[in-house]
mmCIF file of C-alpha atoms and ligand atoms in Angstrom:
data_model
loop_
_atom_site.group_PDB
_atom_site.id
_atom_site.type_symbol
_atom_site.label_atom_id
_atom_site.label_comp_id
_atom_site.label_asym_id
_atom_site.label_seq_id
_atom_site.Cartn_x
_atom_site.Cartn_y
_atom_site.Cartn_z
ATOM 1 C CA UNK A 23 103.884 71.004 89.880
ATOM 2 C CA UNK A 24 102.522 74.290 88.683
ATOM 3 C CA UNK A 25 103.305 76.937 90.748
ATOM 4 C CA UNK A 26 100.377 78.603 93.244
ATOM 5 C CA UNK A 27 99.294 82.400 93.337
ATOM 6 C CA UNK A 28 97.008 82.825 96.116
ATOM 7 C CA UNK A 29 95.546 86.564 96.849
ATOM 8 C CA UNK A 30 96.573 87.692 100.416
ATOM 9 C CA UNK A 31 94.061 90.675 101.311
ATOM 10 C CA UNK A 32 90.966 91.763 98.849
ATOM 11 C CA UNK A 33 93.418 95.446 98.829
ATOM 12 C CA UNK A 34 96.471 93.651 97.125
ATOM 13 C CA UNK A 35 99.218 91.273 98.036
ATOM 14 C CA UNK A 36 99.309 87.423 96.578
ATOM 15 C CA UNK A 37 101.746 84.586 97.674
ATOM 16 C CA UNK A 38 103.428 82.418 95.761
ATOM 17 C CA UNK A 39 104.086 78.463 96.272
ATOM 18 C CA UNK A 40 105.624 76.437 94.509
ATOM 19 C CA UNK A 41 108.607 78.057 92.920
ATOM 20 C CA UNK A 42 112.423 78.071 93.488
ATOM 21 C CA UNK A 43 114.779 80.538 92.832
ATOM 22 C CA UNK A 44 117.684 79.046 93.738
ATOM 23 C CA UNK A 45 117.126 77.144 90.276
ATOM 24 C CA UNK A 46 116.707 78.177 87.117
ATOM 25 C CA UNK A 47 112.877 79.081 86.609
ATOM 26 C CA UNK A 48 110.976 78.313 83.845
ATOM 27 C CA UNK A 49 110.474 81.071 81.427
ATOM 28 C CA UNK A 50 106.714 79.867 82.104
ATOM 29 C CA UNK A 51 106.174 80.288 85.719
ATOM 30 C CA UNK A 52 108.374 83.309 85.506
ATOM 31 C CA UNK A 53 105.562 85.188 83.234
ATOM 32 C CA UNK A 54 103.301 84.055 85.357
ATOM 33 C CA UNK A 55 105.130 85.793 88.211
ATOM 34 C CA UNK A 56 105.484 88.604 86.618
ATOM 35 C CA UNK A 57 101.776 89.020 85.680
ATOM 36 C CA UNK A 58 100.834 88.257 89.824
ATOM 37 C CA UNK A 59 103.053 91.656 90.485
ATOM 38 C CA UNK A 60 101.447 92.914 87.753
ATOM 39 C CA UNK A 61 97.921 91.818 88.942
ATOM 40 C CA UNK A 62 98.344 92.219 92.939
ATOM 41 C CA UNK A 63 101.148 94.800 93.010
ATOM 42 C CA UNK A 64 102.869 92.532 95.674
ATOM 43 C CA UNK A 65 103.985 89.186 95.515
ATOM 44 C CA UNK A 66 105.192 87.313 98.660
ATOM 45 C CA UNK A 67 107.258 83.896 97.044
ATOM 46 C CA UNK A 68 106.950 81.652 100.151
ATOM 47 C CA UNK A 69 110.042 79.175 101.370
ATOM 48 C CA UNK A 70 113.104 80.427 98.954
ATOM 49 C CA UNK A 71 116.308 79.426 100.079
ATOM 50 C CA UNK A 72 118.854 82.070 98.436
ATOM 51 C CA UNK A 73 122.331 82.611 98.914
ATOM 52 C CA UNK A 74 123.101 86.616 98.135
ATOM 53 C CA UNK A 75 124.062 85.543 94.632
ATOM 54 C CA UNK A 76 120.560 83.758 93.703
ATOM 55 C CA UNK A 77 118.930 87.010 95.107
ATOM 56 C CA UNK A 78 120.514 89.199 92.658
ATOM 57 C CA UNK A 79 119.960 86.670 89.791
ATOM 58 C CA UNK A 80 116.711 86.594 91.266
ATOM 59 C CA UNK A 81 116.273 90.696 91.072
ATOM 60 C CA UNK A 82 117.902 91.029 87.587
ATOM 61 C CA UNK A 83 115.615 89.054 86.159
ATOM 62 C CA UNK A 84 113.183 92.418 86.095
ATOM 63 C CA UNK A 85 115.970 94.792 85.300
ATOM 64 C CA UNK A 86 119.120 96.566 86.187
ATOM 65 C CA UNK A 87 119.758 96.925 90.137
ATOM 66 C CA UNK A 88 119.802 100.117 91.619
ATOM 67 C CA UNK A 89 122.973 101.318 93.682
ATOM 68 C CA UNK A 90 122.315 101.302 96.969
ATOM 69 C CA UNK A 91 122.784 104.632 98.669
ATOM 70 C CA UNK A 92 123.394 103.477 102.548
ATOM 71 C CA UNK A 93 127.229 102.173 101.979
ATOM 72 C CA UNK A 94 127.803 101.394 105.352
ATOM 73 C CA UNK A 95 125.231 98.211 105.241
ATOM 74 C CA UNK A 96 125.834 96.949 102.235
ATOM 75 C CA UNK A 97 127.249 93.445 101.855
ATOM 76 C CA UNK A 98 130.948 94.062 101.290
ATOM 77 C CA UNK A 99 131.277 91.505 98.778
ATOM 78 C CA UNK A 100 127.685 92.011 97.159
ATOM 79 C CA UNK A 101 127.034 95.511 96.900
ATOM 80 C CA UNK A 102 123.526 95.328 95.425
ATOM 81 C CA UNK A 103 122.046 94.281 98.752
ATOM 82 C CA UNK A 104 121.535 95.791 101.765
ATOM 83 C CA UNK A 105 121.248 95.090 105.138
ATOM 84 C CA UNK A 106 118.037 95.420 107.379
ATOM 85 C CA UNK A 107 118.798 94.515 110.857
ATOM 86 C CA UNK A 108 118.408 95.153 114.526
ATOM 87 C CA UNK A 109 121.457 92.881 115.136
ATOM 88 C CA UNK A 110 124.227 93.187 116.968
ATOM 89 C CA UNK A 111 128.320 92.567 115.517
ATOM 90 C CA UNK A 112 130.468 91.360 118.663
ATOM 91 C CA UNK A 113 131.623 94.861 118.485
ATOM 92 C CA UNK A 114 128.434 95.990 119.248
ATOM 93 C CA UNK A 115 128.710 97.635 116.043
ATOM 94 C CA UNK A 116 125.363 97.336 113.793
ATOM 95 C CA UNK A 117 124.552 94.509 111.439
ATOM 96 C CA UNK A 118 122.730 96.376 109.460
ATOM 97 C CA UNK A 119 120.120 99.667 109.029
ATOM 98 C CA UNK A 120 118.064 99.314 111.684
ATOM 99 C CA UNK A 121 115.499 101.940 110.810
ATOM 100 C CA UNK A 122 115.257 101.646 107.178
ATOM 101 C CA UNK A 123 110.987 102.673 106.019
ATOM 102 C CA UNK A 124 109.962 103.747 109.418
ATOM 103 C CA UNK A 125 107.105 106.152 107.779
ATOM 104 C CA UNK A 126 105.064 105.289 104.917
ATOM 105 C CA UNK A 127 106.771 105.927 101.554
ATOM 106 C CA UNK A 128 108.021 104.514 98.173
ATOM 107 C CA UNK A 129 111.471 103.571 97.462
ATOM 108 C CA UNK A 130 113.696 106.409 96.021
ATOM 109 C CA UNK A 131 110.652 108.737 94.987
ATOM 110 C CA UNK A 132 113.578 111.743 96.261
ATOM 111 C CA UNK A 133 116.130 110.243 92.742
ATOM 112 C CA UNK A 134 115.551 111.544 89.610
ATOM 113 C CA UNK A 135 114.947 108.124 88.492
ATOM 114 C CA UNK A 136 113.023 106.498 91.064
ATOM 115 C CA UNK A 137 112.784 102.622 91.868
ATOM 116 C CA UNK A 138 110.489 100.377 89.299
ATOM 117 C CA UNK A 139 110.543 97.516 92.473
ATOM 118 C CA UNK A 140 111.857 96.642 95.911
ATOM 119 C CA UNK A 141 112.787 93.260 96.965
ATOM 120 C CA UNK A 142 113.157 91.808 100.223
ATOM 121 C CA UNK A 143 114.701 88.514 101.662
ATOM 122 C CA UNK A 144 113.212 87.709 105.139
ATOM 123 C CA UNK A 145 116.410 85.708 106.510
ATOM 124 C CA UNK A 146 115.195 86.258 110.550
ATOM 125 C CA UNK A 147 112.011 87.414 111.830
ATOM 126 C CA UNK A 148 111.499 88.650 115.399
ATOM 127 C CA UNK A 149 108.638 86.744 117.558
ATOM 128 C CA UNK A 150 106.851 89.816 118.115
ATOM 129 C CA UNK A 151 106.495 92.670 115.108
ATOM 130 C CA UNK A 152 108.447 93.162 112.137
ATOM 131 C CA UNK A 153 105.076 93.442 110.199
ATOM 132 C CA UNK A 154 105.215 95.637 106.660
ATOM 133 C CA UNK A 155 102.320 97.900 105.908
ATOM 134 C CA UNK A 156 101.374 97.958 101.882
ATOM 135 C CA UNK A 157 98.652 100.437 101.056
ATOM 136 C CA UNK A 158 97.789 100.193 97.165
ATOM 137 C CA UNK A 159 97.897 103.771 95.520
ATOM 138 C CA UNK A 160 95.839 103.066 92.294
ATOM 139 C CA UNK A 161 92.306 102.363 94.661
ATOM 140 C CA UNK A 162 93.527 105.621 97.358
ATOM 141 C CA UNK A 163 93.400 107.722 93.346
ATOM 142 C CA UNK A 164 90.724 106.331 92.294
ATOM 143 C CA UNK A 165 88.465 107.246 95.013
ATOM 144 C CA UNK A 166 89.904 111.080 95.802
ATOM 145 C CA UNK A 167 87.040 113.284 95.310
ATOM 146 C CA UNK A 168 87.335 115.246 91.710
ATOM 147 C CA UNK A 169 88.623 118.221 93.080
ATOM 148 C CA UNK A 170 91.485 117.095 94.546
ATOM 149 C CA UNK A 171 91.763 115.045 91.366
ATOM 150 C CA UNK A 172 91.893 118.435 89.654
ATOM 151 C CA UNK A 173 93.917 120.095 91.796
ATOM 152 C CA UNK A 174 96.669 116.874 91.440
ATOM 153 C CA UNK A 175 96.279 116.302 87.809
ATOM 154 C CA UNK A 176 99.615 118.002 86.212
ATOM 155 C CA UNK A 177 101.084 118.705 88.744
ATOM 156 C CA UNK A 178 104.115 117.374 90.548
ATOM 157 C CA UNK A 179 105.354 116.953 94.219
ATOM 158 C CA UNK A 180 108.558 118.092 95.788
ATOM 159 C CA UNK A 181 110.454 114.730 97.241
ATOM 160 C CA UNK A 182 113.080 115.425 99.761
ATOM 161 C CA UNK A 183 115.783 112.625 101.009
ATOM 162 C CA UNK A 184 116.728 114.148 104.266
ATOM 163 C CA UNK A 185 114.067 114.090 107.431
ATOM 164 C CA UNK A 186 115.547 117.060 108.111
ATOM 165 C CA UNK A 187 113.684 118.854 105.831
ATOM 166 C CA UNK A 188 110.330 117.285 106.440
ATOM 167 C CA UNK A 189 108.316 118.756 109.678
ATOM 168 C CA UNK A 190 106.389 115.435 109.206
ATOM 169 C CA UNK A 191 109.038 112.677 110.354
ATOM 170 C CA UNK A 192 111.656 112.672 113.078
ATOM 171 C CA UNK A 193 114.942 110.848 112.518
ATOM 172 C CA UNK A 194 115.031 107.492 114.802
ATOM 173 C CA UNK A 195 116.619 107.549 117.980
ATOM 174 C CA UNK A 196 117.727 103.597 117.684
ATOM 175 C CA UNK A 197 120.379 104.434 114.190
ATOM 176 C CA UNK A 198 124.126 106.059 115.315
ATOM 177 C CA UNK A 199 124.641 107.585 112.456
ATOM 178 C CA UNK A 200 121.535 109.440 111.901
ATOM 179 C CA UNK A 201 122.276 113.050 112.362
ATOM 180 C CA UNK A 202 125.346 112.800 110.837
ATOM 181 C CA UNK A 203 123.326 110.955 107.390
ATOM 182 C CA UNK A 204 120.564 113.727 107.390
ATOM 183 C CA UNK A 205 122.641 116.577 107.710
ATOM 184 C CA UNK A 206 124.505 115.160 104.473
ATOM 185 C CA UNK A 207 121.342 115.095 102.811
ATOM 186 C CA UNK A 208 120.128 118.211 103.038
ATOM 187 C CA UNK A 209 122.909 119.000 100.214
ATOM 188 C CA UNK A 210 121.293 116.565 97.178
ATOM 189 C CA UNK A 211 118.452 118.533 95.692
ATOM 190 C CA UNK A 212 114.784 117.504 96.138
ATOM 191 C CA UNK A 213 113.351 115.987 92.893
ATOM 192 C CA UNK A 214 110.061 116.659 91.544
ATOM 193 C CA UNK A 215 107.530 114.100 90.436
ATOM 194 C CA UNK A 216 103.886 113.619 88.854
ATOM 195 C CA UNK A 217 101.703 113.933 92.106
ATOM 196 C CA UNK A 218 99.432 111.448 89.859
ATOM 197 C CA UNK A 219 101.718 109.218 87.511
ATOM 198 C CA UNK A 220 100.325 106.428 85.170
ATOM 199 C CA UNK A 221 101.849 103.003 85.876
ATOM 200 C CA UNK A 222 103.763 102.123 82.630
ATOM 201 C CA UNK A 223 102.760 98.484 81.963
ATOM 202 C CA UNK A 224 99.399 98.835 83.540
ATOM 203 C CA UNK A 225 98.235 102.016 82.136
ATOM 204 C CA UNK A 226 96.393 102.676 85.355
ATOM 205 C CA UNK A 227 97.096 105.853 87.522
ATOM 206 C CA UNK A 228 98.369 105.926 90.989
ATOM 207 C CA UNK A 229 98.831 108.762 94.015
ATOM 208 C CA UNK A 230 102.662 109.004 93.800
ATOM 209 C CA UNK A 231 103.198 111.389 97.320
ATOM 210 C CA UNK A 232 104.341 109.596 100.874
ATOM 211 C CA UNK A 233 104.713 110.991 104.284
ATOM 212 C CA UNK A 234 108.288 110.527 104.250
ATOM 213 C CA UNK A 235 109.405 112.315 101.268
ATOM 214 C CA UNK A 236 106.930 114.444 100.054
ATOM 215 C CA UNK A 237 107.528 117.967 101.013
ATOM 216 C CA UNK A 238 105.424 120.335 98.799
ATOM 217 C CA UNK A 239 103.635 120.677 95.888
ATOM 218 C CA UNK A 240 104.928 122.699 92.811
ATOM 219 C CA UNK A 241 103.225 126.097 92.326
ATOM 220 C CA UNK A 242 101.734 126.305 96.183
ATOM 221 C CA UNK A 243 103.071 128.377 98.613
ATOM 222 C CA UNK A 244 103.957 126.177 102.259
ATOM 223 C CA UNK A 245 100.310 127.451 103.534
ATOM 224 C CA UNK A 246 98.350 126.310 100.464
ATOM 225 C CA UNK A 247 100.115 122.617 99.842
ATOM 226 C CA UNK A 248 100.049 121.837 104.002
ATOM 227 C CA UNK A 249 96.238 120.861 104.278
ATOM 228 C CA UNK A 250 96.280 119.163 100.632
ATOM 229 C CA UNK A 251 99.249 116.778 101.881
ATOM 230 C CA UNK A 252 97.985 116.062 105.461
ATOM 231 C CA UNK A 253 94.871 115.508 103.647
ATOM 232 C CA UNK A 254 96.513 112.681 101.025
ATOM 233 C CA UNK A 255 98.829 111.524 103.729
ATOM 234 C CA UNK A 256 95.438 110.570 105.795
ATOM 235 C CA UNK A 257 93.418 109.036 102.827
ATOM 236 C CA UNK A 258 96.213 106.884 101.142
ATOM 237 C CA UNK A 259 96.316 104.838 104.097
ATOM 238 C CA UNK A 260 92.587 104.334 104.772
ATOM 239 C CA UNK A 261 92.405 100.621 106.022
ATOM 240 C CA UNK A 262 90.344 99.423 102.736
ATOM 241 C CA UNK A 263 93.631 100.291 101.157
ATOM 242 C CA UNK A 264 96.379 98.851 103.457
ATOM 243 C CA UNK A 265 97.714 94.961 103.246
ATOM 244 C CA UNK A 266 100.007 94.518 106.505
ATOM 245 C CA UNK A 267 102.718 91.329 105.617
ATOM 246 C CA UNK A 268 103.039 89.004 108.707
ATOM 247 C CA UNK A 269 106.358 87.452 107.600
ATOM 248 C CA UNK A 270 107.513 83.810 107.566
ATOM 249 C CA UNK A 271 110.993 83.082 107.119
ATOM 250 C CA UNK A 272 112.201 82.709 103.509
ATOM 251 C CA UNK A 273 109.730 84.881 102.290
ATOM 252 C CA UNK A 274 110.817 86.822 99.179
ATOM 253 C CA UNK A 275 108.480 89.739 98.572
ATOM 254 C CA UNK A 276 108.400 92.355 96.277
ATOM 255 C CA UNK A 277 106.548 95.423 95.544
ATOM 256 C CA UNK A 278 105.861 97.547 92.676
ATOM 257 C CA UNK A 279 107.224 101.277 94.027
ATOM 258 C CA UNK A 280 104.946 103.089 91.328
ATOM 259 C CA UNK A 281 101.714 101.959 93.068
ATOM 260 C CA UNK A 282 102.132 101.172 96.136
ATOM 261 C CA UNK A 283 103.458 102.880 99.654
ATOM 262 C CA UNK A 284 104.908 101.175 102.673
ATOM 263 C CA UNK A 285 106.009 101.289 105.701
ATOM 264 C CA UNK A 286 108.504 99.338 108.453
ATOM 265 C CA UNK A 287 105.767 98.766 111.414
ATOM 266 C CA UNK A 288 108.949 97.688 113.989
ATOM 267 C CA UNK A 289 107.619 96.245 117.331
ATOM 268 C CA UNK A 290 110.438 94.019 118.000
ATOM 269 C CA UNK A 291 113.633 94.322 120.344
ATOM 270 C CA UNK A 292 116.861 93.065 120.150
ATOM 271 C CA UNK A 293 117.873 90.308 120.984
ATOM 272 C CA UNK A 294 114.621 89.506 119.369
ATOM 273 C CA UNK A 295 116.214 89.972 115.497
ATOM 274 C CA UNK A 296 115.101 90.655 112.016
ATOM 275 C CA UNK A 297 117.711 90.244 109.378
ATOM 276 C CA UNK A 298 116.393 90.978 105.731
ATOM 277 C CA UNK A 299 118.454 91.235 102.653
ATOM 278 C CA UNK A 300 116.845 94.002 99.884
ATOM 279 C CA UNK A 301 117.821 94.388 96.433
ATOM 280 C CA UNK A 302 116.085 97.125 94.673
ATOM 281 C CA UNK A 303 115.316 97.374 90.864
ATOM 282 C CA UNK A 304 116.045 100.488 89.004
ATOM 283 C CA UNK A 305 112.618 102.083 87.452
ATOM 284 C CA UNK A 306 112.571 105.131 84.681
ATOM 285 C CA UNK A 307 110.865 108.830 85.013
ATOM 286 C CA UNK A 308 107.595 108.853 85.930
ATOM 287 C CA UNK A 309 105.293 110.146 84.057
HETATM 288 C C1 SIN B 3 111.769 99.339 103.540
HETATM 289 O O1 SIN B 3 111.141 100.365 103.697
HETATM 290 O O2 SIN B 3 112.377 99.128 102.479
HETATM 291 C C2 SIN B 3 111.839 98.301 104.639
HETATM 292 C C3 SIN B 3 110.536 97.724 105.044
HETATM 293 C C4 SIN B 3 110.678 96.771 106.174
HETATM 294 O O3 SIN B 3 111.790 96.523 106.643
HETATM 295 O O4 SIN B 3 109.645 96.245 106.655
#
């Protein structure tokens, strides 16, 4: 049977039936995979049944893995993946990150080299919640008004890592180790990035600043960049732009982190648990 692609929103997002990837896939249906993510800049594989191996075959299939930067939810004997989780240990110790993407932003835009693609593995969804938010970044460029065009063009946005040097997020009360995380941060140095960068397969261009890491722009003072950001942080997420994922269990989605932003909605309470596995695929400089 050949596999499905079915479009999930007219902003972006498809699904996928019909594959497995706990088998070999056909170079075939892989293309035509890889064209979907391509073509809808999310891909949502429906009813995989993955063991933390076939994940990572799954994610190297696209290119080399990123290292994970939250050691203390990693799988111990698979460090490529990590933990998303509001679960409990017996211990009462945490299963995993519980507040991982709680404001809209793309994966590692604060490392030099930030992410080409996340992956998640939805093992447990709550009954209430656990939504993602998607908001496509090549339609929130292409409709900015030509001034702010201008004013982006060339020039590149300060990401931060640690909340605590953002006056637009707050750390989340519901993760123990928050402060002491943040306050580590605020040692690795911000990295700058395009504030417009072209996507490298597609050609097209996409608004490359999020809420959550972007701090400032290069070559404006606080004052100047502050009404240009809340101004981008407003439009990127305009609802013609935004795709929210209801998940099923067994979904394997993945994003393209160099046109698209997203976002952890929450909305669920333990015992009522998510469990996700995420493997994330290593990108190269934006340009
Ligand atoms: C993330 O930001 O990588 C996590 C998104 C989610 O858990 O919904």
């Amino acid at each position: 049977m050949p596999i499905q692609i079915n479009p999930l929103s007219p902003s972006m997002g498809a699904e996928i039936i019909g594959a497995d990837f706990s088998k070999p896939v056909s170079d075939e249906d892989f293309t035509a995979i890889l064209q979907a993510f391509y073509d809808y800049q999310i891909i949502a594989i429906r009813d995989q049944h993955l063991s933390p191996a076939d994940q990572i075959a799954f994610s190297r299939r696209f290119g080399a893995l990123e290292d994970q930067l939250n050691a203390r939810y990693i799988l111990p004997e698979q460090p490529e993946i990590l933990v998303l989780s509001n679960d409990v240990k017996p211990d009462g110790s945490p299963v995993g990150l519980i507040d991982a993407g709680d404001f809209w932003h793309t994966d590692s835009s604060h490392r030099p080299l930030p992410s080409m693609a996340t992956i998640l593995y939805s093992l447990k969804n709550p009954n209430e919640g656990g939504d993602t938010g998607f908001a496509n970044m090549y339609a929130a460029w292409e409709v900015l008004p030509a001034d702010m065009k201008q004013l982006l063009e060339g020039r590149r946005a300060v990401q931060a890592v640690s909340k605590f040097k953002n006056k637009r997020v707050a750390a989340s009360e519901r993760r123990p180790d928050a402060q002491e995380k943040y306050t580590e941060q605020l040692a690795i140095p911000d990295a700058l990035h395009p504030a417009v960068r072209t996507h490298p397969v597609t050609g097209r261009k996409a608004l490359y600043v999020s809420q959550r890491f972007t701090i400032g722009l290069e070559g404006m003072t606080e004052e100047e960049a502050d009404p240009v950001l809340d101004f981008l942080f407003e439009h990127q997420t305009r609802p013609e732009f935004v795709y929210y994922h209801r998940w099923h269990d067994n979904d394997l989605v993945m994003w393209d982190n160099r046109c698209v932003i997203h976002r952890a909605t929450g909305g669920y309470t333990y015992p009522d648990v998510r469990l996700m596995h995420r493997t994330v695929i290593a990108g190269d400089t934006p340009f």
